[in-house]
mmCIF file of C-alpha atoms in Angstrom:
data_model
loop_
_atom_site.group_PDB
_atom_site.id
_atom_site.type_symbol
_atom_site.label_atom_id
_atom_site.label_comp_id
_atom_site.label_asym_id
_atom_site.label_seq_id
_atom_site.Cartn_x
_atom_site.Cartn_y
_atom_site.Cartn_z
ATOM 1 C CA UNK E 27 -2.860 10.328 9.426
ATOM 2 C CA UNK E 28 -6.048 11.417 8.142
ATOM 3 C CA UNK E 29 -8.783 9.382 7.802
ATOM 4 C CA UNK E 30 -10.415 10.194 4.113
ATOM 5 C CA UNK E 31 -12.363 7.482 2.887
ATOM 6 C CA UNK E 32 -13.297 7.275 -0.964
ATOM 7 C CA UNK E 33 -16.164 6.168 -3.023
ATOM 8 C CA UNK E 34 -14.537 2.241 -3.167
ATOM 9 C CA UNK E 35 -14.379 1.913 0.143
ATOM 10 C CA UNK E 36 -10.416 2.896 0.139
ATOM 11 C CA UNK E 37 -8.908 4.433 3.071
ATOM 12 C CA UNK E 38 -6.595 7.326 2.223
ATOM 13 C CA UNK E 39 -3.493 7.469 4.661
ATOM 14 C CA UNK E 40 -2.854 10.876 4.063
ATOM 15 C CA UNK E 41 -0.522 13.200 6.373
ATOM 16 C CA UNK E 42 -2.561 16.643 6.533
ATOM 17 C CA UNK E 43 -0.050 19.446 6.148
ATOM 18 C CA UNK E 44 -0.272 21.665 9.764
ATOM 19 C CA UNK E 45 0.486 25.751 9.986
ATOM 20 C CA UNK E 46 4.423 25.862 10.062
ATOM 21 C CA UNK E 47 4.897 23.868 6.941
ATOM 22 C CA UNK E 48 2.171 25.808 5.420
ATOM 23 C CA UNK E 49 3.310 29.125 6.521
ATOM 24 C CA UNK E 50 6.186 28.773 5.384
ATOM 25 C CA UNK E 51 5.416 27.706 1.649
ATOM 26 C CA UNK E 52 3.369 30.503 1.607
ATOM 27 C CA UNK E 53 6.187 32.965 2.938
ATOM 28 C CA UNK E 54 8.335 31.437 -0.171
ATOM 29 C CA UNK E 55 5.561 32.183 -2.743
ATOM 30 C CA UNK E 56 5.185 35.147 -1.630
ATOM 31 C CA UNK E 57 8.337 36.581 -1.683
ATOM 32 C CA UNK E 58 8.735 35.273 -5.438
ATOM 33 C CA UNK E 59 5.546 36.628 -6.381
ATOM 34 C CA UNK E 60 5.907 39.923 -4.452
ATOM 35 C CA UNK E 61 9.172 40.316 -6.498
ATOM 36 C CA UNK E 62 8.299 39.799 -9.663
ATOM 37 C CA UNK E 63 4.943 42.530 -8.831
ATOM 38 C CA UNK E 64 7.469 44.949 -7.621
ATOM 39 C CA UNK E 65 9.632 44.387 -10.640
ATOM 40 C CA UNK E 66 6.775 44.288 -13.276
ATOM 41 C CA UNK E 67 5.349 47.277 -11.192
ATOM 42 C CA UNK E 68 8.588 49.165 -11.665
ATOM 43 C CA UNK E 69 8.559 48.732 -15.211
ATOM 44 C CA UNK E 70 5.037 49.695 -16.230
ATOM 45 C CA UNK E 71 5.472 52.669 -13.756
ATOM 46 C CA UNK E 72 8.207 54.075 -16.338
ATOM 47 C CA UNK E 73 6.279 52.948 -19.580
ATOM 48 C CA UNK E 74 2.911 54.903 -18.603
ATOM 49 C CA UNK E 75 4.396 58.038 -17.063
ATOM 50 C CA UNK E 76 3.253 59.911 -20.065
ATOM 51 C CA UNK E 77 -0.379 58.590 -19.543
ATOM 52 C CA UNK E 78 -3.134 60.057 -16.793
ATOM 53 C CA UNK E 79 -4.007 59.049 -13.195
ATOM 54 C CA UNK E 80 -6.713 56.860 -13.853
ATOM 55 C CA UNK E 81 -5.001 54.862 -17.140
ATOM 56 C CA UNK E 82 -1.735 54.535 -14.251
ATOM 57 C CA UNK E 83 -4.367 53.009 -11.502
ATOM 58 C CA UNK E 84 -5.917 50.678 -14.447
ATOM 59 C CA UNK E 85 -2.770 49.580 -14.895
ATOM 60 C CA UNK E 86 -1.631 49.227 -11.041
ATOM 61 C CA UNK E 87 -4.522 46.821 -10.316
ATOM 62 C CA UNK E 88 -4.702 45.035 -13.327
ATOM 63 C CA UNK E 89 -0.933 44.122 -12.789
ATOM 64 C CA UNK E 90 -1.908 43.524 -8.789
ATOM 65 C CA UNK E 91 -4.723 40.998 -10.289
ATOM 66 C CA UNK E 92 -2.382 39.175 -12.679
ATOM 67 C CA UNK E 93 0.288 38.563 -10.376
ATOM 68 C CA UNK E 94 -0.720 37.803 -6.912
ATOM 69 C CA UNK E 95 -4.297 36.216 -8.214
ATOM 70 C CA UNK E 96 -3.715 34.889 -11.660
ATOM 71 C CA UNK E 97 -0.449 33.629 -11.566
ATOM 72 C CA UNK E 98 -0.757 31.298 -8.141
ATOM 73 C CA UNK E 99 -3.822 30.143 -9.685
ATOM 74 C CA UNK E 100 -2.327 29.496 -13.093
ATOM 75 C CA UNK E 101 0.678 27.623 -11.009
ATOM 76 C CA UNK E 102 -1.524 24.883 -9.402
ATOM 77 C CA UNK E 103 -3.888 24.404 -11.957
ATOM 78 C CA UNK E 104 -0.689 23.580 -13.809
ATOM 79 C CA UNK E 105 0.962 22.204 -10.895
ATOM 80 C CA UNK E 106 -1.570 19.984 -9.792
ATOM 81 C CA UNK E 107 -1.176 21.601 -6.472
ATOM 82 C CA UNK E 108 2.266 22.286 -6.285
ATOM 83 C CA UNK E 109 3.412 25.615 -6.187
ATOM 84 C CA UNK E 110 7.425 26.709 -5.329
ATOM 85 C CA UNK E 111 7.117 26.865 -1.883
ATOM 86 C CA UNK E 112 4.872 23.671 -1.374
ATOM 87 C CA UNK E 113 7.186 22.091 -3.322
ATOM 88 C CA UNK E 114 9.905 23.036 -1.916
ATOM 89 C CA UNK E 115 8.496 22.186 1.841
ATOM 90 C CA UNK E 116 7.369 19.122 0.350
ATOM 91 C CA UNK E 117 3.277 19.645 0.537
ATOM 92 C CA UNK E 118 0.335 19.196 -2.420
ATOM 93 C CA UNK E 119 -2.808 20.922 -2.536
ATOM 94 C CA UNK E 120 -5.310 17.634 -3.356
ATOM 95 C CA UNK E 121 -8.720 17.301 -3.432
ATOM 96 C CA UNK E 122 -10.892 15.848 -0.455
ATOM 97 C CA UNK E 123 -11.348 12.858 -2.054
ATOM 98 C CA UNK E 124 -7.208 12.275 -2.801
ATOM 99 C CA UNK E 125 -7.637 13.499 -6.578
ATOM 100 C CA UNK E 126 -5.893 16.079 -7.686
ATOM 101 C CA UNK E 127 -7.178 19.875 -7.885
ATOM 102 C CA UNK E 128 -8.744 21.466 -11.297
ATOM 103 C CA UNK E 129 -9.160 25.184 -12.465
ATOM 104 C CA UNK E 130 -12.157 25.638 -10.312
ATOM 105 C CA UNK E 131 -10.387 24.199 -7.033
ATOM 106 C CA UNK E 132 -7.435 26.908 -7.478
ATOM 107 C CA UNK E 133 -9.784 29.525 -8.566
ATOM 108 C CA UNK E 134 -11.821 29.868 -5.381
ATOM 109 C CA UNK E 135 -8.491 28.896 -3.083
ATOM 110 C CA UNK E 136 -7.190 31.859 -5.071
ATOM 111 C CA UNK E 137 -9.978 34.589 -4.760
ATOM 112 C CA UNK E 138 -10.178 33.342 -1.630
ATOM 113 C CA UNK E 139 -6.571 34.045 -0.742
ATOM 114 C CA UNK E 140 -6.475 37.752 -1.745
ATOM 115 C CA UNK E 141 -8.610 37.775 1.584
ATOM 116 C CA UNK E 142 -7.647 35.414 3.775
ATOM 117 C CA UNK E 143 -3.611 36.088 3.368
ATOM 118 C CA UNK E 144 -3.087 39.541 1.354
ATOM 119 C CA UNK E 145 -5.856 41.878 2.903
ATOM 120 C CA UNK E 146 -5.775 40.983 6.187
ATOM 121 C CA UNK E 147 -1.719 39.580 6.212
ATOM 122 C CA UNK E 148 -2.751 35.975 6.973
ATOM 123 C CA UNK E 149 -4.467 36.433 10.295
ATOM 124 C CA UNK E 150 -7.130 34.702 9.079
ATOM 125 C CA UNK E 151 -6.295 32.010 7.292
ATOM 126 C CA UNK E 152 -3.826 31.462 10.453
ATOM 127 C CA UNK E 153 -7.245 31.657 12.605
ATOM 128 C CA UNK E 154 -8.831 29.195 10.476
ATOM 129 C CA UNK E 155 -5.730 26.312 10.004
ATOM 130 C CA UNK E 156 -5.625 26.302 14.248
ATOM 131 C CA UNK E 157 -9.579 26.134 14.295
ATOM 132 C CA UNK E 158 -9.622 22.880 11.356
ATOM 133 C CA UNK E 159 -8.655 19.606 12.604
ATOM 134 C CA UNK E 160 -7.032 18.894 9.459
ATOM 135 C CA UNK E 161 -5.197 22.381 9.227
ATOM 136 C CA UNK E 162 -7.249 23.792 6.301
ATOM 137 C CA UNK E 163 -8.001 27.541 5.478
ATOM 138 C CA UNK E 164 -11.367 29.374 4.327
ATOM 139 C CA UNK E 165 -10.179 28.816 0.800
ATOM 140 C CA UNK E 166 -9.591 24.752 1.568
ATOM 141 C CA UNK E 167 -13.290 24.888 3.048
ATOM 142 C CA UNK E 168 -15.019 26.475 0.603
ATOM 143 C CA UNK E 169 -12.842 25.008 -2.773
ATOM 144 C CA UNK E 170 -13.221 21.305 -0.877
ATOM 145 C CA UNK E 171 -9.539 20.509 -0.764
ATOM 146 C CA UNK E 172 -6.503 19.887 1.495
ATOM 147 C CA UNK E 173 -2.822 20.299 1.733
ATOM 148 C CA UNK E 174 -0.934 17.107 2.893
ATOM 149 C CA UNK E 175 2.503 16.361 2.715
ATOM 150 C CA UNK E 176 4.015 14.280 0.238
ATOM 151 C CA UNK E 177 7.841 13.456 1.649
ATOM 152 C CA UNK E 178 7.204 11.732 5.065
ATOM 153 C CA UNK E 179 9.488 9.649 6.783
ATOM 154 C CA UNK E 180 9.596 6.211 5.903
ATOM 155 C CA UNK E 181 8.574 3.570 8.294
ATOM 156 C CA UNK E 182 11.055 1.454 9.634
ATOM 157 C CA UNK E 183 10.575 -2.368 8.825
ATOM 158 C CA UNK E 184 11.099 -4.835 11.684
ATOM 159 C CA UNK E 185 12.610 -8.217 10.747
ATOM 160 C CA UNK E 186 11.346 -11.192 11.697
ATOM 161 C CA UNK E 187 13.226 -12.830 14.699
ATOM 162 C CA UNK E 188 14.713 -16.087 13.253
ATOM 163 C CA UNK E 189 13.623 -19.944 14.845
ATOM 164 C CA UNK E 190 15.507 -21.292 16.964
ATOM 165 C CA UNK E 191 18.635 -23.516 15.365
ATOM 166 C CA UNK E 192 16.900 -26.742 16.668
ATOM 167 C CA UNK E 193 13.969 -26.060 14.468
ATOM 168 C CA UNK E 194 15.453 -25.324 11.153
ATOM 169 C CA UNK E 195 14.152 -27.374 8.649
ATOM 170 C CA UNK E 196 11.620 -28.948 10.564
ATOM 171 C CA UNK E 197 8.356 -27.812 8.465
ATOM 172 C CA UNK E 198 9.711 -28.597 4.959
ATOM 173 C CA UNK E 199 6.787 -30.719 4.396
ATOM 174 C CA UNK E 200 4.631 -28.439 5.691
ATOM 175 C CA UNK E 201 1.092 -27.472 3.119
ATOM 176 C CA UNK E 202 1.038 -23.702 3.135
ATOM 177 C CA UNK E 203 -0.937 -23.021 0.212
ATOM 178 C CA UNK E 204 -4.336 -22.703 2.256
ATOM 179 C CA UNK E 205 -2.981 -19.930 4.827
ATOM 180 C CA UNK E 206 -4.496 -16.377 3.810
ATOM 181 C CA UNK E 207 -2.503 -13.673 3.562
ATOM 182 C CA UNK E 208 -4.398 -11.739 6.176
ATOM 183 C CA UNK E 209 -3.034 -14.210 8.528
ATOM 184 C CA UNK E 210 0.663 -14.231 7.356
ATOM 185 C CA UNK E 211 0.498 -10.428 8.098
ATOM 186 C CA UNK E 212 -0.785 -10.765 11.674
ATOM 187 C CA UNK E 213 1.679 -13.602 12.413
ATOM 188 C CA UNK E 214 4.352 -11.106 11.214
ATOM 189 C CA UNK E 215 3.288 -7.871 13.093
ATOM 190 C CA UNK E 216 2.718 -10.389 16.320
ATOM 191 C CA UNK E 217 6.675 -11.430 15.269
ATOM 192 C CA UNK E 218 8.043 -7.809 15.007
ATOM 193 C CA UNK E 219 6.105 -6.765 18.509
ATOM 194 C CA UNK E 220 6.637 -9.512 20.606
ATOM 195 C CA UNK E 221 8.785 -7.642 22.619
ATOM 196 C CA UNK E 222 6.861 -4.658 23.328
ATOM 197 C CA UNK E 223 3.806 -6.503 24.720
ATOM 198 C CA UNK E 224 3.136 -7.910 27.928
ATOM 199 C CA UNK E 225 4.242 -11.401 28.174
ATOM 200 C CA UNK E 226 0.741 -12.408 29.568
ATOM 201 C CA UNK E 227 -0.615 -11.256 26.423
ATOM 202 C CA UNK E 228 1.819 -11.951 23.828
ATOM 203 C CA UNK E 229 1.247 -15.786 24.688
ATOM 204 C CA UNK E 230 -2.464 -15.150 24.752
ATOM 205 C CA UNK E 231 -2.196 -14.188 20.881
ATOM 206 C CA UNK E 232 0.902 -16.782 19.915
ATOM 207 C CA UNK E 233 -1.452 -19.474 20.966
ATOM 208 C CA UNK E 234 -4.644 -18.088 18.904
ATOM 209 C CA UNK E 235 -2.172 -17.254 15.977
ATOM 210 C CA UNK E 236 -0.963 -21.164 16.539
ATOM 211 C CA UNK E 237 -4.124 -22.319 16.699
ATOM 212 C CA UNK E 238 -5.038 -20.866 13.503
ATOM 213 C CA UNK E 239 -2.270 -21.849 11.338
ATOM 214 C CA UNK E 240 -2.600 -25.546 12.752
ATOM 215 C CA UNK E 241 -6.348 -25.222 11.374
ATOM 216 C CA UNK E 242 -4.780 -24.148 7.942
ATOM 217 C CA UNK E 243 -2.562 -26.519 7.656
ATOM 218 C CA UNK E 244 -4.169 -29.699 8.243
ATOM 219 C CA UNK E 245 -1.034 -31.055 10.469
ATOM 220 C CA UNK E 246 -0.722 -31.272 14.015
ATOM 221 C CA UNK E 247 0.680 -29.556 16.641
ATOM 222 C CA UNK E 248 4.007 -30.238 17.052
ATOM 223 C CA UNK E 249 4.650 -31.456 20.247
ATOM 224 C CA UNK E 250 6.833 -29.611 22.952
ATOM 225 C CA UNK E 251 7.035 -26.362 20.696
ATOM 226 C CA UNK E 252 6.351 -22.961 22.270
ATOM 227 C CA UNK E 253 3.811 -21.098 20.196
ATOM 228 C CA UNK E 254 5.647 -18.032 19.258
ATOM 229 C CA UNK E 255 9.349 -20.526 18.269
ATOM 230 C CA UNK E 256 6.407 -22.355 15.830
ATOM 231 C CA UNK E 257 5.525 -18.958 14.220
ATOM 232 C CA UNK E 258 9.079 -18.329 13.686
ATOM 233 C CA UNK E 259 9.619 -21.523 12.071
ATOM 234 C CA UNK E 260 7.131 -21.751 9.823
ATOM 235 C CA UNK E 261 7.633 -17.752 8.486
ATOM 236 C CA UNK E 262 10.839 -18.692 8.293
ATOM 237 C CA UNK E 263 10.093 -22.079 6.066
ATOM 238 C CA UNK E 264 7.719 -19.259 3.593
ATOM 239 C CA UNK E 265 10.380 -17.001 2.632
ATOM 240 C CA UNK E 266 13.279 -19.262 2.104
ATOM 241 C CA UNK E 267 10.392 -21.143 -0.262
ATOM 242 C CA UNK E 268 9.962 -17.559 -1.691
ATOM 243 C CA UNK E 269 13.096 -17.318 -2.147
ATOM 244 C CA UNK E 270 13.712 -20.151 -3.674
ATOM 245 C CA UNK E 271 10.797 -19.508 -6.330
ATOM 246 C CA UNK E 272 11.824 -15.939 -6.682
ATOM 247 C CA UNK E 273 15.880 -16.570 -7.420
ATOM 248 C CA UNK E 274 15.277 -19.133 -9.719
ATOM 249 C CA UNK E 275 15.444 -22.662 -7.832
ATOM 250 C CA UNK E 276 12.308 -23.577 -9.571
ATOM 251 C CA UNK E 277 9.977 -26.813 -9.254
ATOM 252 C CA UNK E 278 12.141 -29.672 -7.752
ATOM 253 C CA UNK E 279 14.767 -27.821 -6.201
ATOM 254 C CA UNK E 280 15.069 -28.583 -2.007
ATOM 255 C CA UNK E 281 12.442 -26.875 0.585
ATOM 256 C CA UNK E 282 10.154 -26.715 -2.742
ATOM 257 C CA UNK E 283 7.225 -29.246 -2.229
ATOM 258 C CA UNK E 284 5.252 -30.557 -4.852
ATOM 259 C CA UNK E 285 7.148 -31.972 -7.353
ATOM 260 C CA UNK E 286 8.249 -34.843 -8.715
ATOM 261 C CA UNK E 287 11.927 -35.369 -8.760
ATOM 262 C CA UNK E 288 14.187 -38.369 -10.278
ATOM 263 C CA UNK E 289 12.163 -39.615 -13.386
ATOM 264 C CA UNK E 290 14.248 -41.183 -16.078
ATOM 265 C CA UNK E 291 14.964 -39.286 -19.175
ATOM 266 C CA UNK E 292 13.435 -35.454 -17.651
ATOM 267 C CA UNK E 293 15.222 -33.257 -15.987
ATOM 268 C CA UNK E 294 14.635 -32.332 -12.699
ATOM 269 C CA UNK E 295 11.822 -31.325 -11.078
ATOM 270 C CA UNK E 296 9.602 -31.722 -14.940
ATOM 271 C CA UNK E 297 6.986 -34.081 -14.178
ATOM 272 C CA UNK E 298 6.142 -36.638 -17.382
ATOM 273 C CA UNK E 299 3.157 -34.765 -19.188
ATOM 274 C CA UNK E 300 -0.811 -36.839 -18.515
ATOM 275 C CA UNK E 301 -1.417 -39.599 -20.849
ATOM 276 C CA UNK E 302 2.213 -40.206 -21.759
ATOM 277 C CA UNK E 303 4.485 -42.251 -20.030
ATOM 278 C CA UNK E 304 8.180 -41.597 -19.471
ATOM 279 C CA UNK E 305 10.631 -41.957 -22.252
ATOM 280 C CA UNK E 306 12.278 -45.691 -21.728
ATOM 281 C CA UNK E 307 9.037 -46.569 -19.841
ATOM 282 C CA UNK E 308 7.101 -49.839 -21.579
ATOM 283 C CA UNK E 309 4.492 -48.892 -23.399
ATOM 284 C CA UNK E 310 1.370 -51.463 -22.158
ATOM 285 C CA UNK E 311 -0.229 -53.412 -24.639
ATOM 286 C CA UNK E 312 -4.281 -53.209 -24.828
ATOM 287 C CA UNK E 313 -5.942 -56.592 -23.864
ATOM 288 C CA UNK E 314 -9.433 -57.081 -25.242
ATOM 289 C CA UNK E 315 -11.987 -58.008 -22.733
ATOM 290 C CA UNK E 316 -15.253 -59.994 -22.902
ATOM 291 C CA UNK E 317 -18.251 -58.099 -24.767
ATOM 292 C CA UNK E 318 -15.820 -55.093 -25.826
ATOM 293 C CA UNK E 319 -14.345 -54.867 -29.015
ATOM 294 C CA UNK E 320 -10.566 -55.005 -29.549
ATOM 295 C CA UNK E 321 -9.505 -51.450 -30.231
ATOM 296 C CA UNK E 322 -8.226 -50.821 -33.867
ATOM 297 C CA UNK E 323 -5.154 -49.731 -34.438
ATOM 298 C CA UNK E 324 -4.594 -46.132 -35.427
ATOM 299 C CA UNK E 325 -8.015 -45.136 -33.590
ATOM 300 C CA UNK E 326 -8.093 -43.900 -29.734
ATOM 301 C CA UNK E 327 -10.246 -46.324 -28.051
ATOM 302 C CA UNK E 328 -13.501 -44.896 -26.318
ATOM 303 C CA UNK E 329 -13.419 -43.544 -23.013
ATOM 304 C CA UNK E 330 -15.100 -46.172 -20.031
ATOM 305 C CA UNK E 331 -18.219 -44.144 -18.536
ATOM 306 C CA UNK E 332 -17.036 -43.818 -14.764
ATOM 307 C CA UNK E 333 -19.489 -43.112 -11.904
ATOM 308 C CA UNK E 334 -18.262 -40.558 -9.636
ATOM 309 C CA UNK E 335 -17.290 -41.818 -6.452
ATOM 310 C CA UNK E 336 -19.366 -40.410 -3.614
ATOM 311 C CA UNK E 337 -18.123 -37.611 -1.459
ATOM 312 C CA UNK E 338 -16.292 -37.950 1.707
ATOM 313 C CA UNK E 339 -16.883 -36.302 4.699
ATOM 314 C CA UNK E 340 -14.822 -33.792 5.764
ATOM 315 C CA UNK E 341 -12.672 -34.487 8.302
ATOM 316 C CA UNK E 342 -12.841 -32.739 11.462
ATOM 317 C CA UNK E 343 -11.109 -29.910 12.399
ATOM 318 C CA UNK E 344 -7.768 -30.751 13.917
ATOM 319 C CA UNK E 345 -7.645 -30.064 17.792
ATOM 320 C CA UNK E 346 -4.339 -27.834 18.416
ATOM 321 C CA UNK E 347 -1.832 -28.152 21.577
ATOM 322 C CA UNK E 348 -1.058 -24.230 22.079
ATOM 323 C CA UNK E 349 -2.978 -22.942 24.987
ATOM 324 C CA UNK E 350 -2.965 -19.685 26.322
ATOM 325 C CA UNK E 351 -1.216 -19.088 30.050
ATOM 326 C CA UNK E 352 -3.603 -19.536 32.864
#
């Protein structure tokens, strides 16, 4: 994986292509190019025979130039870095920055193949891929780009183990909404390695994981609950929620908190909308008070002027039951 960082601060997980895969894109271009120069070589050979040396050995290199230099260049310019062979090997020429290549990137990779692979049969550009950590030629030095591979395998996902059956259900109530998502993600990757870590350790980080999602939440520890079962239960409780939002259960439906369920007259899971009661509610009558008006009908009466209440103190932060081993 290489380890390109751009402008924004983005790390690029690129997969720098190494010498086999290259050498052998460049053995397929090659042998298509080589063909068609033989071919086209062939052919002009029988249409100048009637002209001199030197108009034959104008003609020679000027077909040499447009075929093994022009074309390849005229390929990935058009290509965006993906000639037959690289795309048949799966590879991309890119820039060093993860953009993709211009006219002036294939030029000098180009000019600087005619040396690096045709004159001196690839021993140098073989040199140079070995030398470079990242696998690139003269021509990737000096045109700033790099070949990485575009089809890699893709990584396996581990499932989360489920709870255990005694704690299904137990965290309905549970307030999730002020976990981060950096946090869900290292609760899951703790989930999917459990098993590959020490024990020793792997209760060391349940219990900080624990700990912080206790924080989060506001509730307490549930007592008698390993750390790592509590993990499990309460991943488990955020994606059948998901899953109930994503597949349509909406507001209202079971495991979804924060609704209002029941009312006369909606349907379930609508709350009543603010400043209008329920339909077949009573609707109250305004009383006049002492050294107020009575309202007129027709007319919205005036909003009462109501201090703000002072703040409370926060609470403290909830002291947690999951301790790492001894």
């Amino acid at each position: 994986m290489s380890d390109l960082v751009t402008g924004d601060a983005v790390v690029l997980g690129l997969r720098p292509a190494r010498l086999p895969s290259r050498g052998l894109a460049i053995l397929l271009d090659l042998l298509v190019y080589v063909t068609g120069y033989v071919l086209l070589s062939v052919g002009l050979a029988l249409a100048t025979s009637s002209l001199d040396d030197a108009a034959q050995a104008a003609v020679g290199v000027a077909s040499f130039l447009l075929l093994l230099v022009g074309v390849p260049i005229a390929v990935e310019t058009l290509s965006h870095g993906r000639s037959l062979g690289k795309l048949a090997c799966g590879l991309r020429v890119v820039r060093d920055d993860g953009g993709p290549i211009r006219f002036r990137h294939a030029l000098v990779r180009g000019a600087m193949g005619v040396v690096e692979l045709l004159l001196t049969f690839g021993t140098v550009a073989c040199i140079a891929s070995l030398v470079s950590a990242r696998g690139r030629r003269l021509g990737d030095v000096f045109a700033g780009t790099l070949v990485v591979r575009e089809r890699v395998p893709a990584a396996r996902v581990m499932p989360v183990p489920p709870p255990p059956p005694w704690l299904a259900g137990r965290f309905t109530g549970l307030d999730l909404s002020a976990v981060p998502d950096g946090l869900w993600l290292a609760i899951r990757q703790y989930l999917t390695r459990m098993n590959q870590l020490d024990p020793q350790v792997g209760a060391a980080m349940a219990a900080r994981l624990a700990d912080d999602l206790v924080a989060r939440t506001g509730a307490p520890p549930p007592v008698g609950v390993p750390a790592a079962a509590f993990l499990m239960a309460v991943v488990h409780e955020r994606q059948s929620r998901d899953a109930a939002r994503a597949f349509g259960a909406g507001p209202g439906a079971p495991g979804v908190p924060g609704t209002v369920t029941g009312l006369p007259g909606t349907a379930p899971g609508t709350p009543p909308a603010w400043g209008h009661p329920a339909p077949g509610a009573p609707v109250p009558q305004a009383v006049p008070q002492a050294g107020r008006p009575a309202p007129v009908p027709g007319r919205a009466p005036a909003a009462p002027v109501v201090a703000p209440a002072p703040a409370a103190p926060l609470p403290p932060r909830p002291t947690t039951g999951f301790a790492p081993p001894a």
